[in-house]
């Protein structure tokens, strides 16, 4: 089958690989219909996450049709079209029982902070992902959720990661009616987070980024204020204080993580030398800008560290600043309702539809922000394009 | 401070999820008391370990399901095995993994060549898209690389000339 193949930082290709197999009685094999390139994939692509091995297949955001099931799979059947949450969750461990599906104890042997993630580095358990024609999906009784009749497949694929992640980012901000919320990062997750802030009753939503085309997109999609930190201000923290009557916003959302730009020292030590868990520029701005007693919500991914507080582990373990990987399965019922009722239309974020064969171009376009790219969907040749 | 706007009718769904009692997202909502009992859940069937999987020493065993992506191999595999002797709290876990990744990239190139594949670096970096959408940036990058290469070659050549022993 055709699959994405990681060759090293900023080098990927599509190659033929062996078909995935049932390796556990609760596994399913899914024929991929749509798969995305996520901002989190860029952390791997750029070489910022340790133990990302040459030969891996990325892709944690995908939907597909079940073509084979293991002997203990009872909740889905061959032929079902399913959304596959990016978290691999057993559904029965102590974290899963509490709805923390991003923290499952039974899906990631290789690190203990997060649970298992499809198509992530080996710090996410070393599971191959869905940027392929077929993918192995563990714990098929629990994770995969049947796509409701009538749901657009492009909406469905965006419910497997970025929509729930944006939604959880807004929820974790603890928004009270009328609150001012600032979102750092106008990538797909940041834009969705800004959009979802309104659902929790925000009174003012502001998004900060450095690319005008993304800010323009955010303004239209999320109905929020949008500012460019390169051109609209000298110092983002000063600027945010100033426009909030020198008090600061009630909540700040870090939807950037390790790839942040805007600070030279952070870039050198965090992104180039990997001496800390990436560039924590957005997190610094969020902490310094928020009002006293405010809330910081982190969904931006950070790598492991040696001289920075291990903020990535704060995220992966769901500790209280309020940070976590989105527990997709927990949100899906409400996300499905919102999509079916027209409250959210995630597919409007998709700007590029690229054949899986051109995965390298897809990554480069998304990574280099070429062609006004917001969100890229890859479509395998077997998916009836 | 800007006051709350008066009319949010233009925002579909404004406030629809504002009621904390109707909050689907907050973790730890279903505490059962079992969290005091340690690893008390009924564990799923253990996946057969038919390939080498490294596991964190911060847990006593493997998870019921393990990944099947790329087993450790070669020199990078040796470095990774070393890293997994240390906890995730240790520099000796993370820094060797960073190093192993870099070694692994070289191994990948050698593996390609050993299998008769010459990696198409241009294509793997997706530069066709940059050629299509941002030629200016591409020319700057190529120009920079060419200038640096020429500079290095010049310096090396100059040093060689300068280091020749004088006659007499």
Short mmCIF file of C-alpha atoms in Angstrom, two decimals:
data_model
loop_
_atom_site.label_atom_id
_atom_site.label_comp_id
_atom_site.label_asym_id
_atom_site.label_seq_id
_atom_site.Cartn_x
_atom_site.Cartn_y
_atom_site.Cartn_z
CA UNK A 1 0.00 0.00 0.00
CA UNK A 2 1.03 3.61 -0.47
CA UNK A 3 2.10 5.41 2.70
CA UNK A 4 3.92 8.49 3.85
CA UNK A 5 7.52 7.77 4.86
CA UNK A 6 9.58 10.02 7.16
CA UNK A 7 13.21 10.29 6.07
CA UNK A 8 14.51 12.98 8.42
CA UNK A 9 13.81 16.62 9.25
CA UNK A 10 11.81 18.22 6.43
CA UNK A 11 12.12 15.15 4.22
CA UNK A 12 9.18 12.87 3.56
CA UNK A 13 7.96 10.81 0.61
CA UNK A 14 5.21 8.43 -0.42
CA UNK A 15 6.36 4.85 -0.84
CA UNK A 16 4.96 1.34 -0.95
CA UNK A 17 4.83 -0.30 2.48
CA UNK A 18 3.44 -3.60 3.75
CA UNK A 19 -0.27 -3.68 4.54
CA UNK A 20 -1.02 -3.22 8.25
CA UNK A 21 -2.05 -6.35 10.11
CA UNK A 22 -4.26 -7.20 13.06
CA UNK A 23 -1.78 -7.44 15.93
CA UNK A 24 -4.22 -7.39 18.83
CA UNK A 25 -7.71 -8.88 19.11
CA UNK A 26 -9.22 -5.41 19.51
CA UNK A 27 -7.54 -4.02 16.37
CA UNK A 28 -9.27 -2.92 13.20
CA UNK A 29 -7.79 -2.18 9.81
CA UNK A 30 -9.19 0.97 8.25
CA UNK A 31 -9.07 2.00 4.61
CA UNK A 32 -8.27 5.69 4.83
CA UNK A 33 -10.67 8.05 3.03
CA UNK A 34 -9.33 11.39 4.23
CA UNK A 35 -6.29 12.28 6.31
CA UNK A 36 -4.88 15.64 7.30
CA UNK A 37 -1.52 17.19 7.92
CA UNK A 38 -1.77 18.66 11.38
CA UNK A 39 0.31 21.38 13.01
CA UNK A 40 1.51 18.68 15.40
CA UNK A 41 2.88 16.77 12.43
CA UNK A 42 5.09 19.77 11.74
CA UNK A 43 6.76 19.32 15.13
CA UNK A 44 7.77 15.85 13.94
CA UNK A 45 8.51 17.01 10.40
CA UNK A 46 10.88 19.69 11.67
CA UNK A 47 12.68 17.26 13.97
CA UNK A 48 11.54 18.85 17.23
CA UNK A 49 10.21 15.69 18.89
CA UNK A 50 12.78 13.11 19.99
CA UNK A 51 12.49 9.46 18.97
CA UNK A 52 10.89 10.21 15.63
CA UNK A 53 12.34 7.35 13.63
CA UNK A 54 13.17 7.23 9.95
CA UNK A 55 10.60 5.01 8.24
CA UNK A 56 7.60 6.07 10.35
CA UNK A 57 4.23 6.92 8.86
CA UNK A 58 2.66 10.02 10.36
CA UNK A 59 -1.00 10.99 10.39
CA UNK A 60 -3.19 11.14 13.46
CA UNK A 61 -6.14 12.91 11.88
CA UNK A 62 -8.11 10.58 9.61
CA UNK A 63 -11.34 8.86 8.77
CA UNK A 64 -11.90 5.66 6.87
CA UNK A 65 -13.82 2.51 6.21
CA UNK A 66 -13.29 -0.58 8.33
CA UNK A 67 -12.07 -3.47 6.18
CA UNK A 68 -10.97 -5.98 8.82
CA UNK A 69 -11.54 -6.49 12.54
CA UNK A 70 -9.88 -8.52 15.29
CA UNK A 71 -11.54 -11.36 17.14
CA UNK A 72 -12.62 -9.22 20.12
CA UNK A 73 -14.08 -6.31 18.16
CA UNK A 74 -17.83 -6.05 18.66
CA UNK A 75 -18.69 -2.35 18.54
CA UNK A 76 -17.91 -1.69 14.87
CA UNK A 77 -18.09 -3.91 11.82
CA UNK A 78 -16.54 -4.24 8.40
CA UNK A 79 -17.99 -1.60 6.11
CA UNK A 80 -18.57 1.02 8.82
CA UNK A 81 -17.25 4.46 7.97
CA UNK A 82 -15.60 5.83 11.08
CA UNK A 83 -13.90 8.86 12.55
CA UNK A 84 -10.70 7.76 14.29
CA UNK A 85 -9.73 9.90 17.30
CA UNK A 86 -6.04 10.68 17.33
CA UNK A 87 -5.76 9.35 20.88
CA UNK A 88 -5.52 5.58 21.27
CA UNK A 89 -7.61 4.80 24.35
CA UNK A 90 -8.47 1.47 25.92
CA UNK A 91 -11.63 2.84 27.54
CA UNK A 92 -11.12 1.00 30.83
CA UNK A 93 -8.00 2.29 32.63
CA UNK A 94 -8.09 4.87 35.39
CA UNK A 95 -7.64 7.79 32.98
CA UNK A 96 -10.15 6.55 30.44
CA UNK A 97 -12.73 6.11 33.21
CA UNK A 98 -12.33 9.78 33.99
CA UNK A 99 -12.74 10.79 30.37
CA UNK A 100 -9.06 11.60 29.97
CA UNK A 101 -8.71 9.59 26.79
CA UNK A 102 -5.57 11.44 25.78
CA UNK A 103 -3.83 9.95 28.81
CA UNK A 104 -4.65 6.24 28.48
CA UNK A 105 -2.36 3.92 30.47
CA UNK A 106 -2.63 1.04 28.02
CA UNK A 107 -1.54 2.44 24.68
CA UNK A 108 1.96 3.88 25.02
CA UNK A 109 4.81 1.85 26.45
CA UNK A 110 7.51 4.29 25.48
CA UNK A 111 6.65 7.33 27.55
CA UNK A 112 4.39 7.86 30.50
CA UNK A 113 3.14 11.44 30.26
CA UNK A 114 0.76 11.06 27.36
CA UNK A 115 -1.24 8.17 26.07
CA UNK A 116 -0.75 6.58 22.69
CA UNK A 117 -1.21 8.68 19.59
CA UNK A 118 -1.64 7.44 16.06
CA UNK A 119 1.16 8.43 13.73
CA UNK A 120 3.24 10.28 16.25
CA UNK A 121 6.85 9.87 17.35
CA UNK A 122 7.76 6.93 19.54
CA UNK A 123 7.14 9.19 22.50
CA UNK A 124 3.52 8.68 21.43
CA UNK A 125 3.88 4.92 21.45
CA UNK A 126 5.36 4.31 18.01
CA UNK A 127 2.06 3.65 16.27
CA UNK A 128 1.96 4.14 12.53
CA UNK A 129 -0.56 6.71 11.35
CA UNK A 130 -3.15 7.32 8.73
CA UNK A 131 -1.23 9.14 6.00
CA UNK A 132 -1.50 5.91 4.09
CA UNK A 133 -4.03 3.87 2.17
CA UNK A 134 -4.65 1.64 5.19
CA UNK A 135 -4.03 1.99 8.91
CA UNK A 136 -4.12 -0.20 11.97
CA UNK A 137 -6.47 1.18 14.63
CA UNK A 138 -6.03 -0.32 18.11
CA UNK A 139 -8.92 -0.57 20.61
CA UNK A 140 -11.52 -0.49 17.87
CA UNK A 141 -14.29 -1.17 20.37
CA UNK A 142 -13.68 2.20 21.91
CA UNK A 143 -12.12 4.83 19.67
CA UNK A 144 -13.63 4.72 16.20
CA UNK A 145 -16.99 6.46 15.96
CA UNK A 146 -19.37 5.83 13.09
CA UNK A 147 -19.80 8.87 10.86
CA UNK A 148 -23.45 9.93 10.99
CA UNK A 149 -25.44 9.66 7.80
CA UNK A 150 -25.39 12.92 5.92
CA UNK A 151 -22.19 14.25 7.45
CA UNK A 152 -19.71 15.66 4.94
CA UNK A 153 -16.52 13.58 5.02
CA UNK A 154 -14.45 16.76 5.12
CA UNK A 155 -16.27 17.84 8.27
CA UNK A 156 -15.87 14.36 9.72
CA UNK A 157 -12.10 14.23 9.28
CA UNK A 158 -11.69 17.52 11.11
CA UNK A 159 -13.56 16.07 14.08
CA UNK A 160 -10.73 13.63 14.76
CA UNK A 161 -8.35 16.26 16.11
CA UNK A 162 -8.42 19.97 15.46
CA UNK A 163 -12.08 20.68 16.15
CA UNK A 164 -12.14 18.93 19.53
CA UNK A 165 -8.70 20.37 20.31
CA UNK A 166 -9.87 23.91 19.55
CA UNK A 167 -13.04 23.29 21.52
CA UNK A 168 -11.16 21.91 24.52
CA UNK A 169 -8.73 24.84 24.37
CA UNK A 170 -11.68 27.20 24.70
CA UNK A 171 -13.31 25.15 27.44
CA UNK A 172 -10.09 24.90 29.44
CA UNK A 173 -9.85 28.70 29.34
CA UNK A 174 -12.68 28.69 31.87
CA UNK A 175 -14.52 31.39 29.98
CA UNK A 176 -17.12 33.29 31.91
CA UNK A 177 -19.82 35.18 30.00
CA UNK A 178 -18.33 38.40 28.68
CA UNK A 179 -14.70 37.40 29.14
CA UNK A 180 -11.93 38.67 26.91
CA UNK A 181 -9.92 35.77 25.50
CA UNK A 182 -6.68 35.95 23.53
CA UNK A 183 -5.65 33.07 21.30
CA UNK A 184 -1.99 32.85 20.31
CA UNK A 185 -1.57 31.24 16.90
CA UNK A 186 -3.91 31.47 13.92
CA UNK A 187 -3.26 27.98 12.66
CA UNK A 188 -6.22 25.64 12.25
CA UNK A 189 -6.42 24.83 15.97
CA UNK A 190 -6.09 28.46 17.02
CA UNK A 191 -8.76 29.54 14.54
CA UNK A 192 -11.09 26.80 15.75
CA UNK A 193 -10.35 27.69 19.39
CA UNK A 194 -11.23 31.33 18.68
CA UNK A 195 -14.45 30.20 17.04
CA UNK A 196 -15.34 27.98 20.01
CA UNK A 197 -14.68 30.72 22.59
CA UNK A 198 -17.98 32.23 21.53
CA UNK A 199 -19.78 28.99 22.36
CA UNK A 200 -18.73 29.42 25.97
CA UNK A 201 -20.00 32.99 26.11
CA UNK A 202 -16.89 35.07 25.47
CA UNK A 203 -17.46 38.78 25.09
CA UNK A 204 -14.34 39.52 23.12
CA UNK A 205 -12.05 37.19 21.21
CA UNK A 206 -8.63 38.27 19.94
CA UNK A 207 -6.20 36.23 17.87
CA UNK A 208 -2.48 36.93 17.40
CA UNK A 209 -0.28 35.64 14.60
CA UNK A 210 2.41 36.82 12.18
CA UNK A 211 0.79 35.93 8.85
CA UNK A 212 -1.76 38.35 7.49
CA UNK A 213 -3.52 35.75 5.37
CA UNK A 214 -4.14 33.56 8.41
CA UNK A 215 -5.36 36.54 10.42
CA UNK A 216 -7.73 37.48 7.63
CA UNK A 217 -9.01 33.91 7.52
CA UNK A 218 -9.45 33.90 11.31
CA UNK A 219 -11.39 37.16 11.21
CA UNK A 220 -13.85 35.68 8.76
CA UNK A 221 -14.10 32.18 10.20
CA UNK A 222 -14.00 32.98 13.90
CA UNK A 223 -15.56 36.46 13.86
CA UNK A 224 -12.76 37.71 16.09
CA UNK A 225 -10.29 40.58 16.27
CA UNK A 226 -6.98 39.71 14.65
CA UNK A 227 -3.56 41.32 15.07
CA UNK A 228 -0.16 40.75 13.55
CA UNK A 229 2.58 40.72 16.19
CA UNK A 230 5.18 41.67 13.58
CA UNK A 231 3.46 44.76 12.25
CA UNK A 232 0.71 45.85 14.63
CA UNK A 233 2.72 46.10 17.83
CA UNK A 234 6.19 46.38 19.30
CA UNK A 235 5.56 44.12 22.26
CA UNK A 236 2.60 41.73 22.32
CA UNK A 237 2.27 41.79 26.09
CA UNK A 238 2.26 45.58 26.22
CA UNK A 239 -0.18 45.71 23.34
CA UNK A 240 -2.61 43.27 24.97
CA UNK A 241 -2.44 45.10 28.27
CA UNK A 242 -3.07 48.39 26.50
CA UNK A 243 -6.15 47.21 24.63
CA UNK A 244 -7.62 45.65 27.77
CA UNK A 245 -7.52 48.82 29.86
CA UNK A 246 -4.09 47.83 31.26
CA UNK A 247 -5.55 44.88 33.14
CA UNK A 248 -4.93 42.06 30.69
CA UNK A 249 -7.22 39.53 29.06
CA UNK A 250 -9.21 37.16 31.28
CA UNK A 251 -7.82 34.12 29.56
CA UNK A 252 -5.06 33.26 27.11
CA UNK A 253 -4.89 30.19 24.91
CA UNK A 254 -1.54 28.88 23.67
CA UNK A 255 -2.37 27.21 20.36
CA UNK A 256 1.21 27.36 19.11
CA UNK A 257 3.57 25.20 21.14
CA UNK A 258 7.11 24.31 20.23
CA UNK A 259 7.22 25.99 16.81
CA UNK A 260 6.66 29.53 18.05
CA UNK A 261 8.41 32.39 16.35
CA UNK A 262 9.01 35.91 17.56
CA UNK A 263 11.94 35.52 19.93
CA UNK A 264 15.48 34.94 18.68
CA UNK A 265 16.87 33.32 21.82
CA UNK A 266 13.91 30.95 22.06
CA UNK A 267 14.36 30.04 18.43
CA UNK A 268 18.06 29.30 18.81
CA UNK A 269 17.89 27.35 22.05
CA UNK A 270 14.55 25.67 21.53
CA UNK A 271 14.13 25.05 17.84
CA UNK A 272 17.63 24.95 16.44
CA UNK A 273 19.69 23.48 19.27
CA UNK A 274 16.82 21.50 20.89
CA UNK A 275 18.11 22.51 24.31
CA UNK A 276 14.59 23.09 25.55
CA UNK A 277 11.21 21.75 24.55
CA UNK A 278 10.89 24.04 21.57
CA UNK A 279 10.37 27.77 21.56
CA UNK A 280 8.11 28.79 24.42
CA UNK A 281 7.54 32.30 23.08
CA UNK A 282 3.75 32.03 22.88
CA UNK A 283 3.58 30.59 26.37
CA UNK A 284 5.69 33.43 27.76
CA UNK A 285 3.42 35.96 26.10
CA UNK A 286 0.31 34.21 27.40
CA UNK A 287 1.52 34.04 30.98
CA UNK A 288 2.76 37.62 30.97
CA UNK A 289 -0.27 39.09 29.24
CA UNK A 290 -3.13 37.44 31.13
CA UNK A 291 -4.69 39.39 33.96
CA UNK A 292 -4.03 38.50 37.57
CA UNK A 293 -6.26 35.60 38.45
CA UNK A 294 -6.65 34.75 34.79
CA UNK A 295 -6.51 31.39 33.11
CA UNK A 296 -3.93 29.91 30.75
CA UNK A 297 -5.09 27.13 28.46
CA UNK A 298 -2.40 25.18 26.64
CA UNK A 299 -2.97 22.91 23.67
CA UNK A 300 0.24 23.75 21.84
CA UNK A 301 2.60 20.78 21.94
CA UNK A 302 6.01 21.08 23.56
CA UNK A 303 8.87 18.61 23.49
CA UNK A 304 10.91 17.32 26.41
CA UNK A 305 13.28 19.71 28.06
CA UNK A 306 16.49 19.97 29.96
CA UNK A 307 16.45 23.56 31.10
CA UNK A 308 12.82 24.61 30.87
CA UNK A 309 10.07 23.43 33.15
CA UNK A 310 8.71 20.35 31.34
CA UNK A 311 5.67 22.15 30.03
CA UNK A 312 5.12 19.42 27.45
CA UNK A 313 4.50 16.99 30.27
CA UNK A 314 2.09 19.45 31.85
CA UNK A 315 0.16 19.27 28.59
CA UNK A 316 0.45 15.55 28.06
CA UNK A 317 -0.55 14.69 31.62
CA UNK A 318 -3.45 17.11 31.73
CA UNK A 319 -2.20 18.95 34.78
CA UNK A 320 -3.86 22.07 36.07
CA UNK A 321 -2.79 25.22 34.60
CA UNK A 322 -5.38 23.75 32.28
CA UNK A 323 -3.58 21.95 29.62
CA UNK A 324 -4.09 18.67 27.88
CA UNK A 325 -4.20 16.80 24.66
CA UNK A 326 -7.83 16.85 23.59
CA UNK A 327 -9.79 13.82 24.69
CA UNK A 328 -11.47 13.51 21.32
CA UNK A 329 -13.84 10.69 22.15
CA UNK A 330 -15.31 12.67 25.03
CA UNK A 331 -16.13 15.61 22.78
CA UNK A 332 -17.38 13.77 19.74
CA UNK A 333 -21.08 13.58 20.64
CA UNK A 334 -21.26 17.34 21.16
CA UNK A 335 -19.04 18.10 18.17
CA UNK A 336 -21.27 15.94 15.98
CA UNK A 337 -24.33 17.82 17.27
CA UNK A 338 -22.74 21.18 16.58
CA UNK A 339 -21.76 20.17 13.06
CA UNK A 340 -25.13 18.62 12.25
CA UNK A 341 -26.91 21.69 13.65
CA UNK A 342 -24.77 24.09 11.65
CA UNK A 343 -23.08 25.68 14.67
CA UNK A 344 -19.65 24.59 13.43
CA UNK A 345 -18.53 23.92 9.86
CA UNK A 346 -14.94 22.67 10.26
CA UNK A 347 -14.45 21.84 6.59
CA UNK A 348 -14.36 25.57 5.81
CA UNK A 349 -10.80 25.46 7.17
CA UNK A 350 -9.64 23.21 4.35
CA UNK A 351 -7.74 25.15 1.72
CA UNK A 352 -5.74 22.37 0.08
CA UNK A 353 -6.71 18.89 -1.09
CA UNK A 354 -3.61 16.98 -2.15
CA UNK A 355 -3.15 13.41 -3.40
CA UNK A 356 -1.24 11.23 -0.95
CA UNK A 357 1.36 10.69 -3.67
CA UNK A 358 2.28 14.38 -3.31
CA UNK A 359 2.69 14.24 0.45
CA UNK A 360 6.09 15.99 0.34
CA UNK A 361 4.58 18.99 -1.42
CA UNK A 362 1.69 18.94 1.06
CA UNK A 363 4.05 19.14 4.01
CA UNK A 364 6.16 21.84 2.46
CA UNK A 365 3.15 23.97 1.52
CA UNK A 366 1.74 23.73 5.05
CA UNK A 367 5.07 24.14 6.79
CA UNK A 368 6.25 27.10 4.69
CA UNK A 369 2.77 28.70 4.66
CA UNK A 370 2.78 28.75 0.88
CA UNK A 371 -0.28 29.50 -1.25
CA UNK A 372 -2.26 30.91 1.73
CA UNK A 373 -2.49 27.44 3.21
CA UNK A 374 -4.62 26.95 6.32
CA UNK A 375 -5.42 23.24 6.33
CA UNK A 376 -4.34 20.42 4.07
CA UNK A 377 -6.21 17.19 3.45
CA UNK A 378 -4.44 14.25 1.85
CA UNK A 379 -6.48 11.81 -0.16
CA UNK A 380 -5.15 8.31 -0.86
CA UNK A 381 -5.56 6.88 -4.35
CA UNK A 382 -7.86 4.14 -3.02
CA UNK A 383 -10.31 6.66 -1.55
CA UNK A 384 -12.42 7.45 -4.60
CA UNK A 385 -11.19 11.00 -4.99
CA UNK B 1 -11.57 47.97 28.80
CA UNK B 2 -13.88 47.27 25.95
CA UNK B 3 -17.27 46.32 27.35
CA UNK B 4 -19.06 43.15 26.44
CA UNK B 5 -20.74 43.60 23.13
CA UNK B 6 -24.49 43.84 23.32
CA UNK B 7 -25.55 41.65 20.45
CA UNK B 8 -23.93 38.35 19.60
CA UNK B 9 -26.63 37.21 17.21
CA UNK B 10 -24.08 37.20 14.43
CA UNK B 11 -22.13 34.45 16.19
CA UNK B 12 -23.93 31.17 15.62
CA UNK B 13 -24.18 29.25 18.88
CA UNK B 14 -23.02 32.07 21.17
CA UNK B 15 -23.12 30.88 24.79
CA UNK B 16 -24.55 27.49 23.82
CA UNK B 17 -22.04 25.64 26.01
CA UNK B 18 -21.61 28.24 28.73
CA UNK B 19 -23.49 26.37 31.45
CA UNK B 20 -20.89 24.58 33.60
CA UNK B 21 -23.43 21.85 34.38
CA UNK B 22 -23.56 21.15 30.68
CA UNK B 23 -19.80 20.98 30.30
CA UNK B 24 -18.60 17.93 28.41
CA UNK B 25 -14.93 18.54 28.73
CA UNK B 26 -13.68 18.86 32.27
CA UNK B 27 -11.63 15.82 33.19
CA UNK B 28 -11.95 13.91 36.42
CA UNK B 29 -15.73 14.15 36.37
CA UNK B 30 -16.33 10.48 36.95
CA UNK B 31 -14.30 9.71 40.02
CA UNK B 32 -15.17 6.30 41.33
CA UNK B 33 -12.75 5.85 44.20
CA UNK B 34 -10.74 3.41 42.11
CA UNK B 35 -8.11 6.05 41.61
CA UNK B 36 -6.93 5.22 45.13
CA UNK B 37 -6.46 1.57 44.21
CA UNK B 38 -3.60 1.96 41.76
CA UNK B 39 -3.63 -0.20 38.66
CA UNK B 40 -6.93 -1.84 39.44
CA UNK B 41 -8.66 -1.97 36.07
CA UNK B 42 -9.27 -5.08 34.09
CA UNK B 43 -6.38 -4.97 31.66
CA UNK B 44 -6.97 -5.63 27.97
CA UNK B 45 -5.43 -8.67 26.33
CA UNK B 46 -1.67 -8.24 26.06
CA UNK B 47 -0.48 -7.80 22.47
CA UNK B 48 2.08 -10.42 21.46
CA UNK B 49 5.49 -8.74 21.38
CA UNK B 50 6.82 -9.97 18.07
CA UNK B 51 9.24 -7.09 17.60
CA UNK B 52 11.50 -5.07 19.84
CA UNK B 53 9.60 -2.38 21.70
CA UNK B 54 11.31 -0.11 24.19
CA UNK B 55 9.39 0.72 27.32
CA UNK B 56 9.82 3.50 29.80
CA UNK B 57 11.31 2.43 33.10
CA UNK B 58 8.70 4.63 34.73
CA UNK B 59 6.26 1.77 34.26
CA UNK B 60 6.69 -1.87 35.27
CA UNK B 61 5.71 -3.46 31.98
CA UNK B 62 4.43 -2.95 28.48
CA UNK B 63 1.06 -1.47 27.68
CA UNK B 64 -1.53 -3.97 26.45
CA UNK B 65 -1.24 -2.45 22.99
CA UNK B 66 2.11 -1.37 21.61
CA UNK B 67 3.12 0.46 18.46
CA UNK B 68 4.42 -1.36 15.41
CA UNK B 69 6.17 1.43 13.63
CA UNK B 70 9.96 1.13 13.51
CA UNK B 71 11.86 -1.14 15.92
CA UNK B 72 15.24 0.18 17.05
CA UNK B 73 18.08 -0.93 14.81
CA UNK B 74 21.69 -0.14 13.99
CA UNK B 75 23.74 2.43 15.83
CA UNK B 76 20.70 4.62 16.47
CA UNK B 77 18.97 1.62 18.01
CA UNK B 78 21.90 1.07 20.36
CA UNK B 79 21.71 4.70 21.44
CA UNK B 80 17.95 4.44 21.96
CA UNK B 81 18.34 1.29 24.07
CA UNK B 82 20.84 3.19 26.20
CA UNK B 83 18.40 6.10 26.56
CA UNK B 84 15.65 3.80 27.77
CA UNK B 85 17.79 2.72 30.71
CA UNK B 86 17.06 6.12 32.21
CA UNK B 87 13.81 7.68 33.33
CA UNK B 88 12.06 10.36 31.36
CA UNK B 89 13.10 12.72 34.13
CA UNK B 90 16.74 12.35 33.14
CA UNK B 91 18.80 14.20 30.55
CA UNK B 92 20.33 10.82 29.80
CA UNK B 93 16.98 9.77 28.40
CA UNK B 94 16.20 12.70 26.13
CA UNK B 95 19.55 13.89 24.87
CA UNK B 96 20.63 10.47 23.54
CA UNK B 97 17.26 10.19 21.79
CA UNK B 98 17.90 13.52 20.07
CA UNK B 99 21.31 12.23 19.02
CA UNK B 100 19.86 8.90 17.88
CA UNK B 101 17.43 10.72 15.60
CA UNK B 102 20.31 12.44 13.83
CA UNK B 103 22.25 9.18 13.45
CA UNK B 104 19.06 7.55 12.20
CA UNK B 105 18.78 10.08 9.36
CA UNK B 106 22.24 9.09 8.11
CA UNK B 107 21.31 5.42 8.48
CA UNK B 108 18.24 6.09 6.37
CA UNK B 109 20.35 7.58 3.59
CA UNK B 110 22.77 4.65 3.69
CA UNK B 111 19.88 2.19 3.71
CA UNK B 112 18.41 3.83 0.63
CA UNK B 113 21.73 3.60 -1.18
CA UNK B 114 22.22 -0.01 -0.08
CA UNK B 115 18.87 -0.84 -1.64
CA UNK B 116 19.76 0.92 -4.87
CA UNK B 117 17.67 4.00 -4.20
CA UNK B 118 19.23 7.39 -4.60
CA UNK B 119 17.11 9.70 -2.42
CA UNK B 120 15.51 12.50 -4.36
CA UNK B 121 16.15 15.17 -1.74
CA UNK B 122 14.53 17.89 -3.86
CA UNK B 123 11.28 15.93 -4.08
CA UNK B 124 11.37 14.74 -0.47
CA UNK B 125 11.65 18.32 0.70
CA UNK B 126 8.65 19.23 -1.40
CA UNK B 127 10.53 21.93 -3.29
CA UNK B 128 8.32 21.44 -6.32
CA UNK B 129 5.63 23.30 -4.35
CA UNK B 130 8.05 26.12 -3.52
CA UNK B 131 9.00 26.37 -7.18
CA UNK B 132 5.31 26.69 -7.97
CA UNK B 133 4.28 29.10 -5.22
CA UNK B 134 7.35 31.01 -4.02
CA UNK B 135 10.20 31.09 -6.55
CA UNK B 136 11.74 34.14 -4.91
CA UNK B 137 12.27 32.37 -1.60
CA UNK B 138 13.66 29.33 -3.37
CA UNK B 139 16.17 31.41 -5.31
CA UNK B 140 17.27 33.13 -2.10
CA UNK B 141 17.80 29.75 -0.41
CA UNK B 142 19.70 28.32 -3.37
CA UNK B 143 21.74 31.51 -3.69
CA UNK B 144 22.64 31.41 0.00
CA UNK B 145 23.72 27.79 -0.21
CA UNK B 146 25.76 28.51 -3.35
CA UNK B 147 27.43 31.52 -1.74
CA UNK B 148 28.28 29.61 1.43
CA UNK B 149 29.64 26.70 -0.57
CA UNK B 150 31.74 29.01 -2.73
CA UNK B 151 33.02 30.75 0.41
CA UNK B 152 34.02 27.49 2.06
CA UNK B 153 35.72 26.26 -1.11
CA UNK B 154 37.58 29.56 -1.43
CA UNK B 155 38.76 29.49 2.17
CA UNK B 156 39.90 25.90 1.93
CA UNK B 157 41.74 26.63 -1.31
CA UNK B 158 43.38 29.72 0.16
CA UNK B 159 44.56 27.82 3.24
CA UNK B 160 46.06 25.11 1.08
CA UNK B 161 48.03 27.68 -0.89
CA UNK B 162 49.17 29.40 2.26
CA UNK B 163 50.33 26.22 3.91
CA UNK B 164 52.70 25.19 1.12
CA UNK B 165 56.27 25.01 2.41
CA UNK B 166 58.57 27.69 1.14
CA UNK B 167 61.57 26.68 -0.84
CA UNK B 168 65.04 27.52 0.14
#
